[in-house]
PDB file of N, CA and C in Angstrom:
ATOM      1  N   UNK A   1     -23.802 -23.409 -51.572  1.00 47.00           N
ATOM      2  CA  UNK A   1     -22.596 -24.121 -52.218  1.00 47.00           C
ATOM      3  C   UNK A   1     -23.135 -25.529 -52.810  1.00 47.00           C
ATOM      4  N   UNK A   2     -22.927 -25.689 -54.153  1.00 63.00           N
ATOM      5  CA  UNK A   2     -23.608 -27.003 -54.971  1.00 63.00           C
ATOM      6  C   UNK A   2     -22.295 -27.824 -54.947  1.00 63.00           C
ATOM      7  N   UNK A   3     -22.623 -29.390 -55.078  1.00 74.00           N
ATOM      8  CA  UNK A   3     -21.590 -30.434 -55.021  1.00 74.00           C
ATOM      9  C   UNK A   3     -20.840 -30.575 -56.611  1.00 74.00           C
ATOM     10  N   UNK A   4     -20.508 -29.974 -57.396  1.00 80.00           N
ATOM     11  CA  UNK A   4     -20.121 -30.168 -58.664  1.00 80.00           C
ATOM     12  C   UNK A   4     -19.178 -31.363 -58.763  1.00 80.00           C
ATOM     13  N   UNK A   5     -19.467 -32.420 -59.519  1.00 83.00           N
ATOM     14  CA  UNK A   5     -19.233 -33.617 -60.240  1.00 83.00           C
ATOM     15  C   UNK A   5     -18.171 -33.238 -61.208  1.00 83.00           C
ATOM     16  N   UNK A   6     -17.021 -34.075 -61.118  1.00 84.00           N
ATOM     17  CA  UNK A   6     -15.841 -33.568 -62.170  1.00 84.00           C
ATOM     18  C   UNK A   6     -15.586 -35.325 -63.045  1.00 84.00           C
ATOM     19  N   UNK A   7     -14.889 -35.313 -63.719  1.00 85.00           N
ATOM     20  CA  UNK A   7     -14.388 -36.122 -64.826  1.00 85.00           C
ATOM     21  C   UNK A   7     -13.521 -37.345 -63.221  1.00 85.00           C
ATOM     22  N   UNK A   8     -12.613 -36.365 -63.324  1.00 87.00           N
ATOM     23  CA  UNK A   8     -11.582 -36.902 -62.250  1.00 87.00           C
ATOM     24  C   UNK A   8     -12.117 -37.726 -60.935  1.00 87.00           C
ATOM     25  N   UNK A   9     -12.971 -37.028 -60.244  1.00 89.00           N
ATOM     26  CA  UNK A   9     -13.630 -37.498 -59.404  1.00 89.00           C
ATOM     27  C   UNK A   9     -14.350 -38.882 -59.625  1.00 89.00           C
ATOM     28  N   UNK A  10     -15.101 -38.702 -60.999  1.00 92.00           N
ATOM     29  CA  UNK A  10     -15.735 -39.637 -61.129  1.00 92.00           C
ATOM     30  C   UNK A  10     -14.837 -41.292 -61.467  1.00 92.00           C
ATOM     31  N   UNK A  11     -13.360 -41.116 -62.258  1.00 93.00           N
ATOM     32  CA  UNK A  11     -12.764 -42.077 -62.329  1.00 93.00           C
ATOM     33  C   UNK A  11     -12.163 -42.727 -61.137  1.00 93.00           C
ATOM     34  N   UNK A  12     -11.723 -41.751 -60.151  1.00 93.00           N
ATOM     35  CA  UNK A  12     -10.972 -42.112 -59.154  1.00 93.00           C
ATOM     36  C   UNK A  12     -12.335 -42.908 -58.407  1.00 93.00           C
ATOM     37  N   UNK A  13     -13.130 -42.381 -58.279  1.00 95.00           N
ATOM     38  CA  UNK A  13     -14.040 -42.847 -57.223  1.00 95.00           C
ATOM     39  C   UNK A  13     -14.638 -44.039 -57.860  1.00 95.00           C
ATOM     40  N   UNK A  14     -14.785 -44.636 -58.612  1.00 96.00           N
ATOM     41  CA  UNK A  14     -15.306 -45.493 -59.280  1.00 96.00           C
ATOM     42  C   UNK A  14     -14.207 -46.488 -59.539  1.00 96.00           C
ATOM     43  N   UNK A  15     -12.710 -46.218 -58.839  1.00 96.00           N
ATOM     44  CA  UNK A  15     -11.652 -47.148 -59.066  1.00 96.00           C
ATOM     45  C   UNK A  15     -11.886 -47.495 -57.452  1.00 96.00           C
ATOM     46  N   UNK A  16     -11.907 -46.515 -56.898  1.00 97.00           N
ATOM     47  CA  UNK A  16     -12.014 -47.237 -54.887  1.00 97.00           C
ATOM     48  C   UNK A  16     -13.319 -48.163 -54.922  1.00 97.00           C
ATOM     49  N   UNK A  17     -14.469 -47.592 -55.702  1.00 97.00           N
ATOM     50  CA  UNK A  17     -15.220 -48.605 -55.528  1.00 97.00           C
ATOM     51  C   UNK A  17     -15.142 -49.724 -56.309  1.00 97.00           C
ATOM     52  N   UNK A  18     -14.732 -49.897 -57.152  1.00 97.00           N
ATOM     53  CA  UNK A  18     -14.538 -51.296 -57.890  1.00 97.00           C
ATOM     54  C   UNK A  18     -13.767 -52.047 -56.935  1.00 97.00           C
ATOM     55  N   UNK A  19     -12.619 -51.542 -56.537  1.00 97.00           N
ATOM     56  CA  UNK A  19     -11.526 -52.237 -55.704  1.00 97.00           C
ATOM     57  C   UNK A  19     -12.343 -52.835 -54.520  1.00 97.00           C
ATOM     58  N   UNK A  20     -13.226 -51.907 -53.783  1.00 97.00           N
ATOM     59  CA  UNK A  20     -13.996 -52.675 -52.581  1.00 97.00           C
ATOM     60  C   UNK A  20     -14.863 -53.163 -53.333  1.00 97.00           C
ATOM     61  N   UNK A  21     -15.405 -53.217 -54.120  1.00 98.00           N
ATOM     62  CA  UNK A  21     -16.545 -54.102 -54.370  1.00 98.00           C
ATOM     63  C   UNK A  21     -15.862 -55.687 -54.637  1.00 98.00           C
ATOM     64  N   UNK A  22     -14.243 -56.274 -54.985  1.00 97.00           N
ATOM     65  CA  UNK A  22     -14.286 -57.269 -55.027  1.00 97.00           C
ATOM     66  C   UNK A  22     -13.962 -57.758 -53.397  1.00 97.00           C
ATOM     67  N   UNK A  23     -13.142 -56.339 -52.987  1.00 96.00           N
ATOM     68  CA  UNK A  23     -12.951 -56.918 -51.173  1.00 96.00           C
ATOM     69  C   UNK A  23     -14.398 -57.429 -50.456  1.00 96.00           C
ATOM     70  N   UNK A  24     -15.088 -56.859 -51.028  1.00 95.00           N
ATOM     71  CA  UNK A  24     -16.807 -57.154 -49.803  1.00 95.00           C
ATOM     72  C   UNK A  24     -17.260 -58.329 -50.713  1.00 95.00           C
ATOM     73  N   UNK A  25     -16.691 -58.896 -51.946  1.00 95.00           N
ATOM     74  CA  UNK A  25     -17.300 -60.122 -52.657  1.00 95.00           C
ATOM     75  C   UNK A  25     -16.535 -61.430 -51.603  1.00 95.00           C
ATOM     76  N   UNK A  26     -15.260 -60.731 -51.191  1.00 95.00           N
ATOM     77  CA  UNK A  26     -14.040 -61.618 -50.679  1.00 95.00           C
ATOM     78  C   UNK A  26     -14.554 -62.320 -49.672  1.00 95.00           C
ATOM     79  N   UNK A  27     -14.877 -61.085 -48.576  1.00 94.00           N
ATOM     80  CA  UNK A  27     -15.005 -61.414 -47.291  1.00 94.00           C
ATOM     81  C   UNK A  27     -16.315 -62.262 -46.983  1.00 94.00           C
ATOM     82  N   UNK A  28     -17.565 -62.805 -48.005  1.00 94.00           N
ATOM     83  CA  UNK A  28     -18.084 -63.728 -47.874  1.00 94.00           C
ATOM     84  C   UNK A  28     -17.798 -64.927 -47.484  1.00 94.00           C
ATOM     85  N   UNK A  29     -16.765 -66.076 -48.289  1.00 95.00           N
ATOM     86  CA  UNK A  29     -16.174 -67.001 -47.351  1.00 95.00           C
ATOM     87  C   UNK A  29     -15.360 -66.910 -46.678  1.00 95.00           C
ATOM     88  N   UNK A  30     -14.978 -65.831 -46.268  1.00 94.00           N
ATOM     89  CA  UNK A  30     -13.775 -65.750 -45.279  1.00 94.00           C
ATOM     90  C   UNK A  30     -15.130 -65.855 -43.933  1.00 94.00           C
ATOM     91  N   UNK A  31     -16.149 -64.974 -44.216  1.00 94.00           N
ATOM     92  CA  UNK A  31     -16.739 -64.870 -42.817  1.00 94.00           C
ATOM     93  C   UNK A  31     -17.297 -66.384 -42.417  1.00 94.00           C
ATOM     94  N   UNK A  32     -17.811 -67.334 -43.713  1.00 95.00           N
ATOM     95  CA  UNK A  32     -18.407 -68.319 -43.456  1.00 95.00           C
ATOM     96  C   UNK A  32     -17.199 -69.547 -42.673  1.00 95.00           C
ATOM     97  N   UNK A  33     -16.467 -69.403 -43.463  1.00 95.00           N
ATOM     98  CA  UNK A  33     -15.153 -70.229 -43.404  1.00 95.00           C
ATOM     99  C   UNK A  33     -14.556 -70.108 -41.587  1.00 95.00           C
ATOM    100  N   UNK A  34     -13.960 -68.982 -41.607  1.00 93.00           N
ATOM    101  CA  UNK A  34     -13.087 -68.354 -40.766  1.00 93.00           C
ATOM    102  C   UNK A  34     -13.821 -67.833 -39.446  1.00 93.00           C
ATOM    103  N   UNK A  35     -14.979 -66.975 -40.198  1.00 91.00           N
ATOM    104  CA  UNK A  35     -15.643 -66.337 -38.764  1.00 91.00           C
ATOM    105  C   UNK A  35     -16.630 -67.129 -38.334  1.00 91.00           C
ATOM    106  N   UNK A  36     -17.426 -68.293 -38.679  1.00 93.00           N
ATOM    107  CA  UNK A  36     -18.456 -69.318 -38.578  1.00 93.00           C
ATOM    108  C   UNK A  36     -19.716 -68.518 -38.416  1.00 93.00           C
ATOM    109  N   UNK A  37     -19.804 -67.385 -39.173  1.00 94.00           N
ATOM    110  CA  UNK A  37     -21.166 -66.736 -39.727  1.00 94.00           C
ATOM    111  C   UNK A  37     -21.900 -67.616 -40.288  1.00 94.00           C
ATOM    112  N   UNK A  38     -23.312 -67.184 -40.301  1.00 96.00           N
ATOM    113  CA  UNK A  38     -24.460 -68.327 -41.272  1.00 96.00           C
ATOM    114  C   UNK A  38     -24.303 -67.678 -42.382  1.00 96.00           C
ATOM    115  N   UNK A  39     -24.349 -68.429 -43.166  1.00 96.00           N
ATOM    116  CA  UNK A  39     -24.067 -68.371 -44.856  1.00 96.00           C
ATOM    117  C   UNK A  39     -24.919 -67.588 -45.184  1.00 96.00           C
ATOM    118  N   UNK A  40     -26.362 -67.552 -44.832  1.00 97.00           N
ATOM    119  CA  UNK A  40     -26.773 -66.549 -45.342  1.00 97.00           C
ATOM    120  C   UNK A  40     -26.636 -64.790 -44.969  1.00 97.00           C
ATOM    121  N   UNK A  41     -26.434 -64.825 -43.803  1.00 96.00           N
ATOM    122  CA  UNK A  41     -26.236 -63.362 -43.615  1.00 96.00           C
ATOM    123  C   UNK A  41     -24.611 -63.045 -44.065  1.00 96.00           C
ATOM    124  N   UNK A  42     -23.777 -64.211 -44.099  1.00 96.00           N
ATOM    125  CA  UNK A  42     -22.409 -63.562 -44.481  1.00 96.00           C
ATOM    126  C   UNK A  42     -22.560 -62.881 -46.603  1.00 96.00           C
ATOM    127  N   UNK A  43     -23.564 -64.051 -46.713  1.00 96.00           N
ATOM    128  CA  UNK A  43     -23.798 -63.824 -48.835  1.00 96.00           C
ATOM    129  C   UNK A  43     -24.686 -62.410 -48.479  1.00 96.00           C
ATOM    130  N   UNK A  44     -25.406 -62.153 -47.912  1.00 96.00           N
ATOM    131  CA  UNK A  44     -26.158 -60.879 -47.551  1.00 96.00           C
ATOM    132  C   UNK A  44     -24.922 -59.782 -47.568  1.00 96.00           C
ATOM    133  N   UNK A  45     -24.381 -59.882 -46.617  1.00 96.00           N
ATOM    134  CA  UNK A  45     -23.880 -58.814 -46.367  1.00 96.00           C
ATOM    135  C   UNK A  45     -22.467 -58.341 -47.496  1.00 96.00           C
ATOM    136  N   UNK A  46     -21.699 -59.834 -47.568  1.00 96.00           N
ATOM    137  CA  UNK A  46     -20.822 -59.367 -48.238  1.00 96.00           C
ATOM    138  C   UNK A  46     -20.964 -59.170 -49.854  1.00 96.00           C
ATOM    139  N   UNK A  47     -21.957 -59.924 -50.572  1.00 97.00           N
ATOM    140  CA  UNK A  47     -22.542 -59.857 -51.631  1.00 97.00           C
ATOM    141  C   UNK A  47     -23.309 -58.348 -51.941  1.00 97.00           C
ATOM    142  N   UNK A  48     -23.964 -58.104 -51.070  1.00 97.00           N
ATOM    143  CA  UNK A  48     -24.978 -56.992 -50.729  1.00 97.00           C
ATOM    144  C   UNK A  48     -23.913 -55.531 -50.729  1.00 97.00           C
ATOM    145  N   UNK A  49     -22.944 -55.922 -50.129  1.00 97.00           N
ATOM    146  CA  UNK A  49     -22.232 -54.826 -50.051  1.00 97.00           C
ATOM    147  C   UNK A  49     -21.353 -54.223 -51.240  1.00 97.00           C
ATOM    148  N   UNK A  50     -21.003 -55.654 -52.281  1.00 98.00           N
ATOM    149  CA  UNK A  50     -20.205 -55.394 -53.506  1.00 98.00           C
ATOM    150  C   UNK A  50     -21.137 -54.829 -54.330  1.00 98.00           C
ATOM    151  N   UNK A  51     -22.194 -55.414 -54.565  1.00 98.00           N
ATOM    152  CA  UNK A  51     -23.405 -54.949 -55.514  1.00 98.00           C
ATOM    153  C   UNK A  51     -23.871 -53.180 -55.129  1.00 98.00           C
ATOM    154  N   UNK A  52     -23.618 -52.690 -53.918  1.00 98.00           N
ATOM    155  CA  UNK A  52     -23.819 -51.370 -53.269  1.00 98.00           C
ATOM    156  C   UNK A  52     -22.549 -50.893 -53.814  1.00 98.00           C
ATOM    157  N   UNK A  53     -21.380 -51.243 -53.901  1.00 98.00           N
ATOM    158  CA  UNK A  53     -20.366 -50.411 -54.548  1.00 98.00           C
ATOM    159  C   UNK A  53     -20.620 -49.974 -56.119  1.00 98.00           C
ATOM    160  N   UNK A  54     -20.884 -51.591 -56.808  1.00 98.00           N
ATOM    161  CA  UNK A  54     -21.197 -51.317 -58.052  1.00 98.00           C
ATOM    162  C   UNK A  54     -22.067 -50.218 -58.604  1.00 98.00           C
ATOM    163  N   UNK A  55     -23.597 -50.250 -58.215  1.00 98.00           N
ATOM    164  CA  UNK A  55     -24.130 -49.272 -58.189  1.00 98.00           C
ATOM    165  C   UNK A  55     -23.653 -47.897 -57.655  1.00 98.00           C
ATOM    166  N   UNK A  56     -23.335 -47.778 -56.864  1.00 97.00           N
ATOM    167  CA  UNK A  56     -22.768 -46.689 -56.449  1.00 97.00           C
ATOM    168  C   UNK A  56     -21.590 -45.868 -57.631  1.00 97.00           C
ATOM    169  N   UNK A  57     -20.944 -46.924 -57.732  1.00 97.00           N
ATOM    170  CA  UNK A  57     -20.117 -46.377 -59.004  1.00 97.00           C
ATOM    171  C   UNK A  57     -20.678 -45.831 -60.487  1.00 97.00           C
ATOM    172  N   UNK A  58     -21.926 -46.792 -60.586  1.00 96.00           N
ATOM    173  CA  UNK A  58     -22.786 -46.221 -61.825  1.00 96.00           C
ATOM    174  C   UNK A  58     -23.542 -45.118 -61.885  1.00 96.00           C
ATOM    175  N   UNK A  59     -23.699 -44.334 -60.134  1.00 96.00           N
ATOM    176  CA  UNK A  59     -24.449 -43.277 -59.837  1.00 96.00           C
ATOM    177  C   UNK A  59     -23.226 -42.319 -59.865  1.00 96.00           C
ATOM    178  N   UNK A  60     -21.998 -42.154 -60.130  1.00 95.00           N
ATOM    179  CA  UNK A  60     -21.112 -41.425 -59.646  1.00 95.00           C
ATOM    180  C   UNK A  60     -21.078 -40.361 -61.029  1.00 95.00           C
ATOM    181  N   UNK A  61     -22.248 -40.285 -61.496  1.00 93.00           N
ATOM    182  CA  UNK A  61     -22.575 -38.888 -62.395  1.00 93.00           C
ATOM    183  C   UNK A  61     -22.981 -37.930 -62.133  1.00 93.00           C
ATOM    184  N   UNK A  62     -23.944 -38.220 -60.734  1.00 93.00           N
ATOM    185  CA  UNK A  62     -24.874 -37.519 -59.700  1.00 93.00           C
ATOM    186  C   UNK A  62     -24.460 -37.572 -58.750  1.00 93.00           C
ATOM    187  N   UNK A  63     -24.634 -36.463 -58.252  1.00 92.00           N
ATOM    188  CA  UNK A  63     -24.166 -36.270 -56.554  1.00 92.00           C
ATOM    189  C   UNK A  63     -24.782 -37.368 -55.761  1.00 92.00           C
ATOM    190  N   UNK A  64     -25.688 -38.090 -55.987  1.00 95.00           N
ATOM    191  CA  UNK A  64     -26.602 -39.302 -55.231  1.00 95.00           C
ATOM    192  C   UNK A  64     -25.621 -40.345 -54.912  1.00 95.00           C
ATOM    193  N   UNK A  65     -24.717 -40.458 -55.984  1.00 95.00           N
ATOM    194  CA  UNK A  65     -23.766 -41.506 -56.277  1.00 95.00           C
ATOM    195  C   UNK A  65     -22.530 -41.212 -54.983  1.00 95.00           C
ATOM    196  N   UNK A  66     -22.120 -40.336 -54.535  1.00 95.00           N
ATOM    197  CA  UNK A  66     -21.160 -40.141 -53.612  1.00 95.00           C
ATOM    198  C   UNK A  66     -21.797 -40.006 -52.528  1.00 95.00           C
ATOM    199  N   UNK A  67     -22.895 -39.400 -52.482  1.00 95.00           N
ATOM    200  CA  UNK A  67     -23.753 -39.885 -50.949  1.00 95.00           C
ATOM    201  C   UNK A  67     -23.574 -41.122 -50.713  1.00 95.00           C
ATOM    202  N   UNK A  68     -24.161 -42.595 -51.759  1.00 97.00           N
ATOM    203  CA  UNK A  68     -24.217 -43.751 -51.647  1.00 97.00           C
ATOM    204  C   UNK A  68     -22.914 -44.232 -51.406  1.00 97.00           C
ATOM    205  N   UNK A  69     -21.833 -43.608 -52.365  1.00 97.00           N
ATOM    206  CA  UNK A  69     -20.578 -44.304 -52.046  1.00 97.00           C
ATOM    207  C   UNK A  69     -19.802 -43.884 -50.302  1.00 97.00           C
ATOM    208  N   UNK A  70     -20.452 -42.557 -49.980  1.00 97.00           N
ATOM    209  CA  UNK A  70     -20.191 -42.584 -48.541  1.00 97.00           C
ATOM    210  C   UNK A  70     -20.830 -43.543 -47.693  1.00 97.00           C
ATOM    211  N   UNK A  71     -21.946 -44.242 -48.026  1.00 97.00           N
ATOM    212  CA  UNK A  71     -23.028 -45.307 -47.272  1.00 97.00           C
ATOM    213  C   UNK A  71     -21.994 -46.169 -47.089  1.00 97.00           C
ATOM    214  N   UNK A  72     -21.624 -46.287 -48.268  1.00 98.00           N
ATOM    215  CA  UNK A  72     -20.890 -47.670 -48.288  1.00 98.00           C
ATOM    216  C   UNK A  72     -19.713 -47.598 -47.596  1.00 98.00           C
ATOM    217  N   UNK A  73     -18.723 -46.610 -47.851  1.00 98.00           N
ATOM    218  CA  UNK A  73     -17.797 -46.620 -46.895  1.00 98.00           C
ATOM    219  C   UNK A  73     -18.315 -47.006 -44.951  1.00 98.00           C
ATOM    220  N   UNK A  74     -19.154 -46.311 -45.019  1.00 98.00           N
ATOM    221  CA  UNK A  74     -19.455 -46.766 -43.373  1.00 98.00           C
ATOM    222  C   UNK A  74     -20.459 -48.181 -43.714  1.00 98.00           C
ATOM    223  N   UNK A  75     -20.796 -48.924 -43.950  1.00 97.00           N
ATOM    224  CA  UNK A  75     -21.212 -50.199 -44.187  1.00 97.00           C
ATOM    225  C   UNK A  75     -20.210 -51.208 -44.174  1.00 97.00           C
ATOM    226  N   UNK A  76     -18.893 -50.484 -44.836  1.00 97.00           N
ATOM    227  CA  UNK A  76     -17.494 -50.957 -45.206  1.00 97.00           C
ATOM    228  C   UNK A  76     -17.250 -51.695 -44.004  1.00 97.00           C
ATOM    229  N   UNK A  77     -16.878 -50.536 -43.078  1.00 97.00           N
ATOM    230  CA  UNK A  77     -16.624 -50.243 -41.372  1.00 97.00           C
ATOM    231  C   UNK A  77     -17.563 -51.469 -40.815  1.00 97.00           C
ATOM    232  N   UNK A  78     -18.484 -50.929 -41.131  1.00 97.00           N
ATOM    233  CA  UNK A  78     -19.339 -51.790 -40.034  1.00 97.00           C
ATOM    234  C   UNK A  78     -19.403 -53.251 -40.360  1.00 97.00           C
ATOM    235  N   UNK A  79     -19.245 -53.517 -41.539  1.00 95.00           N
ATOM    236  CA  UNK A  79     -19.159 -55.453 -41.909  1.00 95.00           C
ATOM    237  C   UNK A  79     -17.737 -56.062 -40.626  1.00 95.00           C
ATOM    238  N   UNK A  80     -17.114 -55.086 -40.066  1.00 95.00           N
ATOM    239  CA  UNK A  80     -16.050 -55.825 -39.699  1.00 95.00           C
ATOM    240  C   UNK A  80     -16.974 -56.249 -38.120  1.00 95.00           C
ATOM    241  N   UNK A  81     -18.251 -56.424 -37.777  1.00 94.00           N
ATOM    242  CA  UNK A  81     -18.476 -57.205 -36.834  1.00 94.00           C
ATOM    243  C   UNK A  81     -18.693 -58.305 -37.387  1.00 94.00           C
ATOM    244  N   UNK A  82     -18.633 -58.750 -38.651  1.00 93.00           N
ATOM    245  CA  UNK A  82     -18.692 -60.306 -38.990  1.00 93.00           C
ATOM    246  C   UNK A  82     -17.280 -60.715 -39.415  1.00 93.00           C
ATOM    247  N   UNK A  83     -16.526 -59.675 -40.050  1.00 93.00           N
ATOM    248  CA  UNK A  83     -14.978 -59.836 -40.382  1.00 93.00           C
ATOM    249  C   UNK A  83     -14.299 -58.620 -39.782  1.00 93.00           C
ATOM    250  N   UNK A  84     -13.346 -59.508 -38.841  1.00 94.00           N
ATOM    251  CA  UNK A  84     -12.729 -58.536 -37.895  1.00 94.00           C
ATOM    252  C   UNK A  84     -11.591 -57.686 -38.820  1.00 94.00           C
ATOM    253  N   UNK A  85     -11.174 -58.072 -39.515  1.00 94.00           N
ATOM    254  CA  UNK A  85     -10.070 -57.182 -40.663  1.00 94.00           C
ATOM    255  C   UNK A  85     -11.063 -56.400 -41.302  1.00 94.00           C
ATOM    256  N   UNK A  86     -12.129 -56.340 -41.476  1.00 95.00           N
ATOM    257  CA  UNK A  86     -12.941 -55.162 -42.207  1.00 95.00           C
ATOM    258  C   UNK A  86     -12.953 -53.743 -41.849  1.00 95.00           C
ATOM    259  N   UNK A  87     -12.818 -54.047 -40.232  1.00 97.00           N
ATOM    260  CA  UNK A  87     -12.595 -52.724 -39.649  1.00 97.00           C
ATOM    261  C   UNK A  87     -11.611 -51.788 -39.842  1.00 97.00           C
ATOM    262  N   UNK A  88     -10.222 -52.767 -40.288  1.00 97.00           N
ATOM    263  CA  UNK A  88      -9.384 -52.392 -40.605  1.00 97.00           C
ATOM    264  C   UNK A  88      -9.643 -51.806 -42.301  1.00 97.00           C
ATOM    265  N   UNK A  89      -9.620 -53.101 -43.566  1.00 96.00           N
ATOM    266  CA  UNK A  89      -9.553 -52.509 -44.609  1.00 96.00           C
ATOM    267  C   UNK A  89     -10.996 -51.283 -44.875  1.00 96.00           C
ATOM    268  N   UNK A  90     -11.850 -51.690 -44.347  1.00 97.00           N
ATOM    269  CA  UNK A  90     -12.935 -50.601 -44.289  1.00 97.00           C
ATOM    270  C   UNK A  90     -12.865 -49.072 -44.051  1.00 97.00           C
ATOM    271  N   UNK A  91     -11.779 -48.829 -43.016  1.00 97.00           N
ATOM    272  CA  UNK A  91     -10.954 -47.699 -42.705  1.00 97.00           C
ATOM    273  C   UNK A  91     -10.653 -47.030 -44.076  1.00 97.00           C
ATOM    274  N   UNK A  92      -9.274 -48.134 -44.588  1.00 98.00           N
ATOM    275  CA  UNK A  92      -8.728 -47.787 -45.650  1.00 98.00           C
ATOM    276  C   UNK A  92      -9.235 -47.272 -46.945  1.00 98.00           C
ATOM    277  N   UNK A  93     -10.552 -48.002 -47.139  1.00 97.00           N
ATOM    278  CA  UNK A  93     -11.320 -47.755 -48.246  1.00 97.00           C
ATOM    279  C   UNK A  93     -11.825 -46.500 -48.119  1.00 97.00           C
ATOM    280  N   UNK A  94     -12.298 -45.833 -46.324  1.00 97.00           N
ATOM    281  CA  UNK A  94     -12.870 -44.527 -46.420  1.00 97.00           C
ATOM    282  C   UNK A  94     -11.886 -43.991 -46.845  1.00 97.00           C
ATOM    283  N   UNK A  95     -10.689 -43.684 -46.219  1.00 97.00           N
ATOM    284  CA  UNK A  95      -9.484 -42.907 -46.835  1.00 97.00           C
ATOM    285  C   UNK A  95      -9.605 -42.852 -47.963  1.00 97.00           C
ATOM    286  N   UNK A  96      -9.240 -43.345 -48.612  1.00 97.00           N
ATOM    287  CA  UNK A  96      -9.269 -43.637 -50.495  1.00 97.00           C
ATOM    288  C   UNK A  96     -10.292 -43.077 -51.004  1.00 97.00           C
ATOM    289  N   UNK A  97     -11.471 -43.103 -50.344  1.00 96.00           N
ATOM    290  CA  UNK A  97     -13.071 -42.706 -51.056  1.00 96.00           C
ATOM    291  C   UNK A  97     -12.622 -41.103 -50.550  1.00 96.00           C
ATOM    292  N   UNK A  98     -12.400 -40.348 -49.547  1.00 95.00           N
ATOM    293  CA  UNK A  98     -12.269 -39.176 -49.010  1.00 95.00           C
ATOM    294  C   UNK A  98     -11.334 -38.586 -50.204  1.00 95.00           C
ATOM    295  N   UNK A  99     -10.170 -39.096 -50.108  1.00 95.00           N
ATOM    296  CA  UNK A  99      -8.476 -38.867 -50.831  1.00 95.00           C
ATOM    297  C   UNK A  99      -8.889 -38.649 -52.499  1.00 95.00           C
ATOM    298  N   UNK A 100      -9.756 -39.438 -52.773  1.00 92.00           N
ATOM    299  CA  UNK A 100     -10.166 -39.392 -54.388  1.00 92.00           C
ATOM    300  C   UNK A 100     -10.641 -38.317 -54.762  1.00 92.00           C
ATOM    301  N   UNK A 101     -11.751 -37.737 -53.613  1.00 90.00           N
ATOM    302  CA  UNK A 101     -12.446 -36.676 -54.291  1.00 90.00           C
ATOM    303  C   UNK A 101     -11.869 -35.357 -53.726  1.00 90.00           C
ATOM    304  N   UNK A 102     -11.201 -35.384 -52.774  1.00 90.00           N
ATOM    305  CA  UNK A 102     -10.523 -33.997 -52.594  1.00 90.00           C
ATOM    306  C   UNK A 102      -9.142 -34.093 -53.306  1.00 90.00           C
ATOM    307  N   UNK A 103      -8.058 -35.007 -54.201  1.00 90.00           N
ATOM    308  CA  UNK A 103      -7.445 -34.760 -55.000  1.00 90.00           C
ATOM    309  C   UNK A 103      -7.968 -34.403 -56.518  1.00 90.00           C
ATOM    310  N   UNK A 104      -8.740 -35.170 -57.030  1.00 85.00           N
ATOM    311  CA  UNK A 104      -9.351 -34.637 -58.092  1.00 85.00           C
ATOM    312  C   UNK A 104     -10.022 -33.333 -58.103  1.00 85.00           C
ATOM    313  N   UNK A 105     -10.762 -32.737 -57.101  1.00 82.00           N
ATOM    314  CA  UNK A 105     -11.555 -31.804 -56.799  1.00 82.00           C
ATOM    315  C   UNK A 105      -9.949 -30.725 -57.087  1.00 82.00           C
ATOM    316  N   UNK A 106      -9.093 -30.935 -56.315  1.00 84.00           N
ATOM    317  CA  UNK A 106      -7.931 -30.079 -56.172  1.00 84.00           C
ATOM    318  C   UNK A 106      -7.397 -29.820 -57.610  1.00 84.00           C
ATOM    319  N   UNK A 107      -6.743 -30.696 -58.032  1.00 82.00           N
ATOM    320  CA  UNK A 107      -5.896 -31.297 -59.335  1.00 82.00           C
ATOM    321  C   UNK A 107      -6.869 -30.471 -60.571  1.00 82.00           C
ATOM    322  N   UNK A 108      -8.244 -30.872 -60.661  1.00 70.00           N
ATOM    323  CA  UNK A 108      -8.770 -30.012 -61.497  1.00 70.00           C
ATOM    324  C   UNK A 108      -9.454 -28.743 -61.518  1.00 70.00           C
ATOM    325  N   UNK A 109      -9.182 -28.288 -59.853  1.00 68.00           N
ATOM    326  CA  UNK A 109      -9.275 -26.881 -59.863  1.00 68.00           C
ATOM    327  C   UNK A 109      -8.449 -26.116 -60.333  1.00 68.00           C
ATOM    328  N   UNK A 110      -6.992 -26.561 -60.235  1.00 60.00           N
ATOM    329  CA  UNK A 110      -5.660 -26.132 -60.906  1.00 60.00           C
ATOM    330  C   UNK A 110      -5.546 -26.074 -62.009  1.00 60.00           C
ATOM    331  N   UNK A 111      -6.140 -27.045 -62.770  1.00 64.00           N
ATOM    332  CA  UNK A 111      -6.057 -27.232 -64.375  1.00 64.00           C
ATOM    333  C   UNK A 111      -6.943 -26.075 -64.920  1.00 64.00           C
ATOM    334  N   UNK A 112      -8.147 -25.562 -64.207  1.00 59.00           N
ATOM    335  CA  UNK A 112      -9.010 -24.626 -64.499  1.00 59.00           C
ATOM    336  C   UNK A 112      -8.873 -23.171 -64.712  1.00 59.00           C
ATOM    337  N   UNK A 113      -7.667 -22.873 -63.484  1.00 55.00           N
ATOM    338  CA  UNK A 113      -7.174 -21.337 -63.207  1.00 55.00           C
ATOM    339  C   UNK A 113      -6.386 -21.028 -64.572  1.00 55.00           C
TER     340      UNK A 113
END
């Protein structure tokens, strides 16, 4: 069974990744000021995660974009080791990511019948 990318999946997935990129970028100052994380590490993790979100959103026309988007979800949860609230926020974004894919496939499957 192949992974079929639909327009609805691209729109919803890009929306989730776009919001996640903003949150990922904003963990940088929080990690530095509140978490007392070294600035180099905080910038690498926060901005790096935000860039990965944008790259994954740009690749959503291909199945590899969904693989990268799923990796981003795991990394977002793992960023909770720097900013504790990211355990919760990462789980929320992972749930949104999974829901976006499932809902889009279900809705577009129903409209093609």
